[in-house]
Amino acid sequence: MILTVTMNPSIDTAYHLEKLAVDDVNRVEPVKTAGGKGLNVTRVLGQLGDDVVATGLLGGHMGEFLADLMDADGVTHDFAPITGESRICIAVLHEGCQTEFLESGPVVSEKELEAFTEKFRALAAKADVVTMSGSLPRGVDAGCYARLTEIAGELGAKVLLDTSGASLDAALVGTVKPYLVKPNLSELSALLGRELSSDDVLGIRDAIESDGRFDGVAWVIVSMGAAGSAAFHDGEIFRAVPPRIDCVNATGSGDSTVAGFAHAIAAEAEPAEVLRCGNACGTLNAMDPKTGHLPMERWDEVFGSVQVSKL
Ligand code: ADP
């Protein structure tokens, strides 16, 4: 089983407008989705046919509605309840622009976090792979993913962590390291405090190798949008280059790559296959208007066109 963690899910609400009328009335038809990076990972894993369970925190009436949306998507979920209301995030798509309104979300109490941690422990005990994605809600300290990584790692699960900033840093200096981290180029540059370029993979390798925080992390995969990704695994450097595509909506491509990596790692695939699978998922997501959704009818074509090489 693959367990996905979404600590700050949201009711993602999209309004499509031909023109946004500011300081006037806009009549809209909402499209509502159970959102959050971990839920994108979950839906893609569902498309890939994996046995996947989503967990995290669900708050109040909004949380109940999120559970209904997950049910409607056929997602198996087991979230811990909290008192604060889960957030709503609104994206207004108008005149080729995307104007977003993101609620900060509920504040989580120490007791609620403890109850979640116990649920997580029980679920992680049944998981081969655990993915953890996204930011943490208010009231949850930056060490949360580090503690969850320790619990899951000690239970024998492989932890794939897709976060940034202080929570990534805390997990990288924790006692049990994540099995895989997937920063994008700007997240890695911010973490290392230096500008990195997709044209200089050896420079990225040197920066990672000279930083002790990455010691013991089996896979460091740096995603680079349309340029694909560079991966560092077992002392080897891999480069994955996706086919050129008409990009429709790349939101959620990072989450889709994490799903692809989790799928292949759970299946104990060879390193090159892990990379091919993750990049194919990221690219397919970018070809579809929906976030965290792959046009599976194009799987063979895209999967077969991802170029993976060892440097
Ligand atoms: P994030 O969403 O975390 O910033 P990226 O934008 O780096 O992640 O995208 C993740 C992966 O999705 C890339 O490594 C690549 O395989 C694929 N991808 C993203 N954008 C494109 C694109 N325009 N064309 C082809 N593949 C893409």
Short mmCIF file of N, CA, C and O and ligand atoms in Angstrom, two decimals, residues 37 162 182-187 221-230 239-258 261 275-276 278-287 302 306, ligand 1:
data_model
loop_
_atom_site.label_atom_id
_atom_site.label_comp_id
_atom_site.label_asym_id
_atom_site.label_seq_id
_atom_site.Cartn_x
_atom_site.Cartn_y
_atom_site.Cartn_z
N LYS A 37 -1.38 19.23 -2.46
CA LYS A 37 -0.42 18.48 -3.27
C LYS A 37 -0.54 16.96 -3.06
O LYS A 37 -0.50 16.19 -4.00
N ASP A 162 8.19 15.76 -0.56
CA ASP A 162 8.18 16.88 -1.51
C ASP A 162 7.73 18.13 -0.77
O ASP A 162 6.54 18.44 -0.71
N LYS A 182 12.35 15.57 -3.64
CA LYS A 182 12.18 16.09 -5.00
C LYS A 182 12.01 17.62 -5.00
O LYS A 182 10.92 18.13 -5.27
N PRO A 183 13.08 18.34 -4.67
CA PRO A 183 12.94 19.79 -4.81
C PRO A 183 12.95 20.17 -6.29
O PRO A 183 13.55 19.47 -7.11
N ASN A 184 12.26 21.26 -6.64
CA ASN A 184 12.50 21.78 -7.99
C ASN A 184 13.74 22.68 -7.90
O ASN A 184 14.30 22.87 -6.81
N LEU A 185 14.17 23.18 -9.05
CA LEU A 185 15.45 23.88 -9.09
C LEU A 185 15.46 25.11 -8.17
O LEU A 185 16.45 25.36 -7.46
N SER A 186 14.34 25.84 -8.14
CA SER A 186 14.36 27.06 -7.30
C SER A 186 14.28 26.68 -5.82
O SER A 186 14.90 27.35 -4.98
N GLU A 187 13.56 25.61 -5.47
CA GLU A 187 13.53 25.18 -4.06
C GLU A 187 14.92 24.73 -3.61
O GLU A 187 15.35 25.03 -2.50
N ILE A 221 16.12 14.02 -6.39
CA ILE A 221 15.67 14.28 -7.76
C ILE A 221 15.28 15.76 -7.86
O ILE A 221 14.44 16.24 -7.11
N VAL A 222 15.98 16.44 -8.76
CA VAL A 222 15.76 17.87 -8.94
C VAL A 222 14.92 18.05 -10.20
O VAL A 222 15.37 17.73 -11.30
N SER A 223 13.69 18.53 -10.02
CA SER A 223 12.83 18.68 -11.20
C SER A 223 13.02 20.07 -11.78
O SER A 223 13.24 21.04 -11.06
N MET A 224 12.93 20.12 -13.13
CA MET A 224 13.30 21.35 -13.82
C MET A 224 12.29 21.68 -14.92
O MET A 224 12.66 22.07 -16.04
N GLY A 225 11.01 21.50 -14.64
CA GLY A 225 9.95 21.84 -15.59
C GLY A 225 10.13 21.12 -16.92
O GLY A 225 10.42 19.92 -16.95
N ALA A 226 9.96 21.87 -18.02
CA ALA A 226 10.04 21.27 -19.35
C ALA A 226 11.41 20.64 -19.63
O ALA A 226 11.54 19.79 -20.52
N ALA A 227 12.43 21.03 -18.87
CA ALA A 227 13.78 20.45 -19.05
C ALA A 227 13.90 19.07 -18.39
O ALA A 227 14.94 18.43 -18.49
N GLY A 228 12.85 18.62 -17.69
CA GLY A 228 12.88 17.27 -17.10
C GLY A 228 13.44 17.27 -15.69
O GLY A 228 13.05 18.09 -14.87
N SER A 229 14.40 16.36 -15.46
CA SER A 229 14.97 16.33 -14.11
C SER A 229 16.38 15.75 -14.14
O SER A 229 16.78 15.06 -15.08
N ALA A 230 17.11 16.06 -13.06
CA ALA A 230 18.42 15.46 -12.81
C ALA A 230 18.28 14.67 -11.53
O ALA A 230 17.63 15.13 -10.58
N ARG A 239 19.98 11.78 -15.98
CA ARG A 239 19.29 12.95 -16.56
C ARG A 239 18.09 12.40 -17.30
O ARG A 239 18.21 11.46 -18.10
N ALA A 240 16.91 12.96 -17.01
CA ALA A 240 15.70 12.55 -17.73
C ALA A 240 15.17 13.75 -18.50
O ALA A 240 15.02 14.83 -17.94
N VAL A 241 14.93 13.56 -19.79
CA VAL A 241 14.42 14.65 -20.63
C VAL A 241 13.09 14.20 -21.24
O VAL A 241 13.03 13.20 -21.95
N PRO A 242 12.02 14.94 -20.93
CA PRO A 242 10.71 14.56 -21.48
C PRO A 242 10.57 14.99 -22.93
O PRO A 242 11.33 15.84 -23.40
N PRO A 243 9.59 14.43 -23.64
CA PRO A 243 9.36 14.90 -25.02
C PRO A 243 8.81 16.33 -24.99
O PRO A 243 8.28 16.78 -23.98
N ARG A 244 8.98 17.01 -26.13
CA ARG A 244 8.42 18.36 -26.24
C ARG A 244 6.90 18.22 -26.38
O ARG A 244 6.43 17.39 -27.18
N ILE A 245 6.16 18.98 -25.62
CA ILE A 245 4.69 18.86 -25.65
C ILE A 245 4.05 20.25 -25.72
O ILE A 245 4.72 21.25 -25.48
N ASP A 246 2.76 20.26 -26.04
CA ASP A 246 1.99 21.51 -25.89
C ASP A 246 1.51 21.54 -24.45
O ASP A 246 0.66 20.75 -24.06
N CYS A 247 2.11 22.45 -23.69
CA CYS A 247 1.78 22.50 -22.26
C CYS A 247 0.42 23.18 -22.08
O CYS A 247 0.22 24.31 -22.49
N VAL A 248 -0.52 22.45 -21.47
CA VAL A 248 -1.87 22.99 -21.25
C VAL A 248 -1.97 23.56 -19.83
O VAL A 248 -2.48 24.65 -19.62
N ASN A 249 -1.50 22.79 -18.84
CA ASN A 249 -1.57 23.24 -17.43
C ASN A 249 -0.57 22.43 -16.62
O ASN A 249 -0.82 21.27 -16.30
N ALA A 250 0.57 23.03 -16.29
CA ALA A 250 1.63 22.28 -15.59
C ALA A 250 1.44 22.31 -14.07
O ALA A 250 2.25 21.71 -13.35
N THR A 251 0.36 22.94 -13.58
CA THR A 251 0.12 22.90 -12.13
C THR A 251 -0.11 21.45 -11.72
O THR A 251 -0.91 20.75 -12.35
N GLY A 252 0.63 21.00 -10.70
CA GLY A 252 0.49 19.61 -10.26
C GLY A 252 1.45 18.65 -10.96
O GLY A 252 1.43 17.45 -10.67
N SER A 253 2.30 19.18 -11.86
CA SER A 253 3.25 18.27 -12.53
C SER A 253 4.25 17.71 -11.52
O SER A 253 4.62 16.53 -11.58
N GLY A 254 4.70 18.55 -10.58
CA GLY A 254 5.61 18.06 -9.54
C GLY A 254 4.96 16.95 -8.72
O GLY A 254 5.57 15.93 -8.43
N ASP A 255 3.69 17.14 -8.37
CA ASP A 255 2.96 16.12 -7.59
C ASP A 255 2.82 14.84 -8.42
O ASP A 255 2.93 13.73 -7.88
N SER A 256 2.58 15.01 -9.71
CA SER A 256 2.42 13.83 -10.57
C SER A 256 3.74 13.06 -10.69
O SER A 256 3.73 11.82 -10.74
N THR A 257 4.88 13.79 -10.71
CA THR A 257 6.16 13.08 -10.75
C THR A 257 6.35 12.27 -9.47
O THR A 257 6.81 11.13 -9.51
N VAL A 258 5.95 12.86 -8.34
CA VAL A 258 6.09 12.13 -7.06
C VAL A 258 5.25 10.85 -7.12
O VAL A 258 5.70 9.78 -6.68
N PHE A 261 7.15 8.36 -9.22
CA PHE A 261 8.29 7.79 -8.49
C PHE A 261 7.78 6.77 -7.46
O PHE A 261 8.34 5.67 -7.32
N LEU A 275 12.85 6.91 -12.88
CA LEU A 275 12.91 8.26 -13.46
C LEU A 275 11.98 8.42 -14.65
O LEU A 275 11.32 9.44 -14.81
N ARG A 276 11.95 7.40 -15.48
CA ARG A 276 11.09 7.46 -16.67
C ARG A 276 9.63 7.60 -16.24
O ARG A 276 8.87 8.41 -16.77
N GLY A 278 8.34 8.71 -13.32
CA GLY A 278 8.04 10.00 -12.70
C GLY A 278 7.93 11.11 -13.73
O GLY A 278 6.99 11.91 -13.71
N ASN A 279 8.89 11.16 -14.64
CA ASN A 279 8.87 12.23 -15.64
C ASN A 279 7.70 12.08 -16.60
O ASN A 279 7.09 13.08 -17.01
N ALA A 280 7.36 10.85 -16.95
CA ALA A 280 6.19 10.63 -17.84
C ALA A 280 4.94 11.17 -17.15
O ALA A 280 4.11 11.84 -17.78
N CYS A 281 4.80 10.92 -15.86
CA CYS A 281 3.61 11.39 -15.13
C CYS A 281 3.57 12.92 -15.09
O CYS A 281 2.51 13.53 -15.31
N GLY A 282 4.72 13.57 -14.81
CA GLY A 282 4.76 15.03 -14.77
C GLY A 282 4.40 15.63 -16.12
O GLY A 282 3.64 16.59 -16.22
N THR A 283 4.93 15.03 -17.18
CA THR A 283 4.68 15.54 -18.53
C THR A 283 3.22 15.34 -18.92
O THR A 283 2.57 16.24 -19.46
N LEU A 284 2.69 14.15 -18.65
CA LEU A 284 1.28 13.88 -18.99
C LEU A 284 0.36 14.85 -18.24
O LEU A 284 -0.62 15.34 -18.81
N ASN A 285 0.68 15.13 -16.99
CA ASN A 285 -0.15 16.08 -16.24
C ASN A 285 -0.18 17.45 -16.93
O ASN A 285 -1.22 18.10 -16.99
N ALA A 286 0.99 17.85 -17.46
CA ALA A 286 1.08 19.17 -18.11
C ALA A 286 0.29 19.22 -19.41
O ALA A 286 -0.01 20.29 -19.93
N MET A 287 -0.07 18.04 -19.95
CA MET A 287 -0.81 17.99 -21.22
C MET A 287 -2.32 18.04 -21.00
O MET A 287 -3.08 18.06 -21.97
N VAL A 302 4.07 8.88 -24.37
CA VAL A 302 4.91 9.77 -23.54
C VAL A 302 5.95 8.96 -22.76
O VAL A 302 7.14 9.31 -22.75
N VAL A 306 10.34 9.52 -23.04
CA VAL A 306 11.21 10.15 -22.03
C VAL A 306 12.62 9.56 -22.19
O VAL A 306 12.80 8.34 -22.14
P1 ADP B 1 7.11 21.48 -9.68
O1 ADP B 1 5.62 21.50 -10.01
O2 ADP B 1 7.40 20.74 -8.40
O3 ADP B 1 7.78 22.82 -9.77
P2 ADP B 1 8.25 20.86 -12.28
O4 ADP B 1 7.61 22.09 -12.87
O5 ADP B 1 9.73 20.80 -12.26
O6 ADP B 1 7.72 20.54 -10.80
O7 ADP B 1 7.65 19.63 -13.11
C1 ADP B 1 7.83 18.30 -12.72
C2 ADP B 1 8.07 17.43 -13.93
O8 ADP B 1 6.94 17.50 -14.81
C3 ADP B 1 9.29 17.81 -14.75
O9 ADP B 1 10.46 17.20 -14.21
C4 ADP B 1 8.90 17.25 -16.12
O10 ADP B 1 9.15 15.86 -16.18
C5 ADP B 1 7.39 17.46 -16.17
N1 ADP B 1 7.03 18.73 -16.81
C6 ADP B 1 6.66 19.88 -16.21
N2 ADP B 1 6.42 20.86 -17.12
C7 ADP B 1 6.63 20.30 -18.33
C8 ADP B 1 6.53 20.77 -19.70
N3 ADP B 1 6.17 22.02 -20.00
N4 ADP B 1 6.84 19.90 -20.69
C9 ADP B 1 7.20 18.64 -20.42
N5 ADP B 1 7.29 18.13 -19.16
C10 ADP B 1 7.00 18.94 -18.14
#
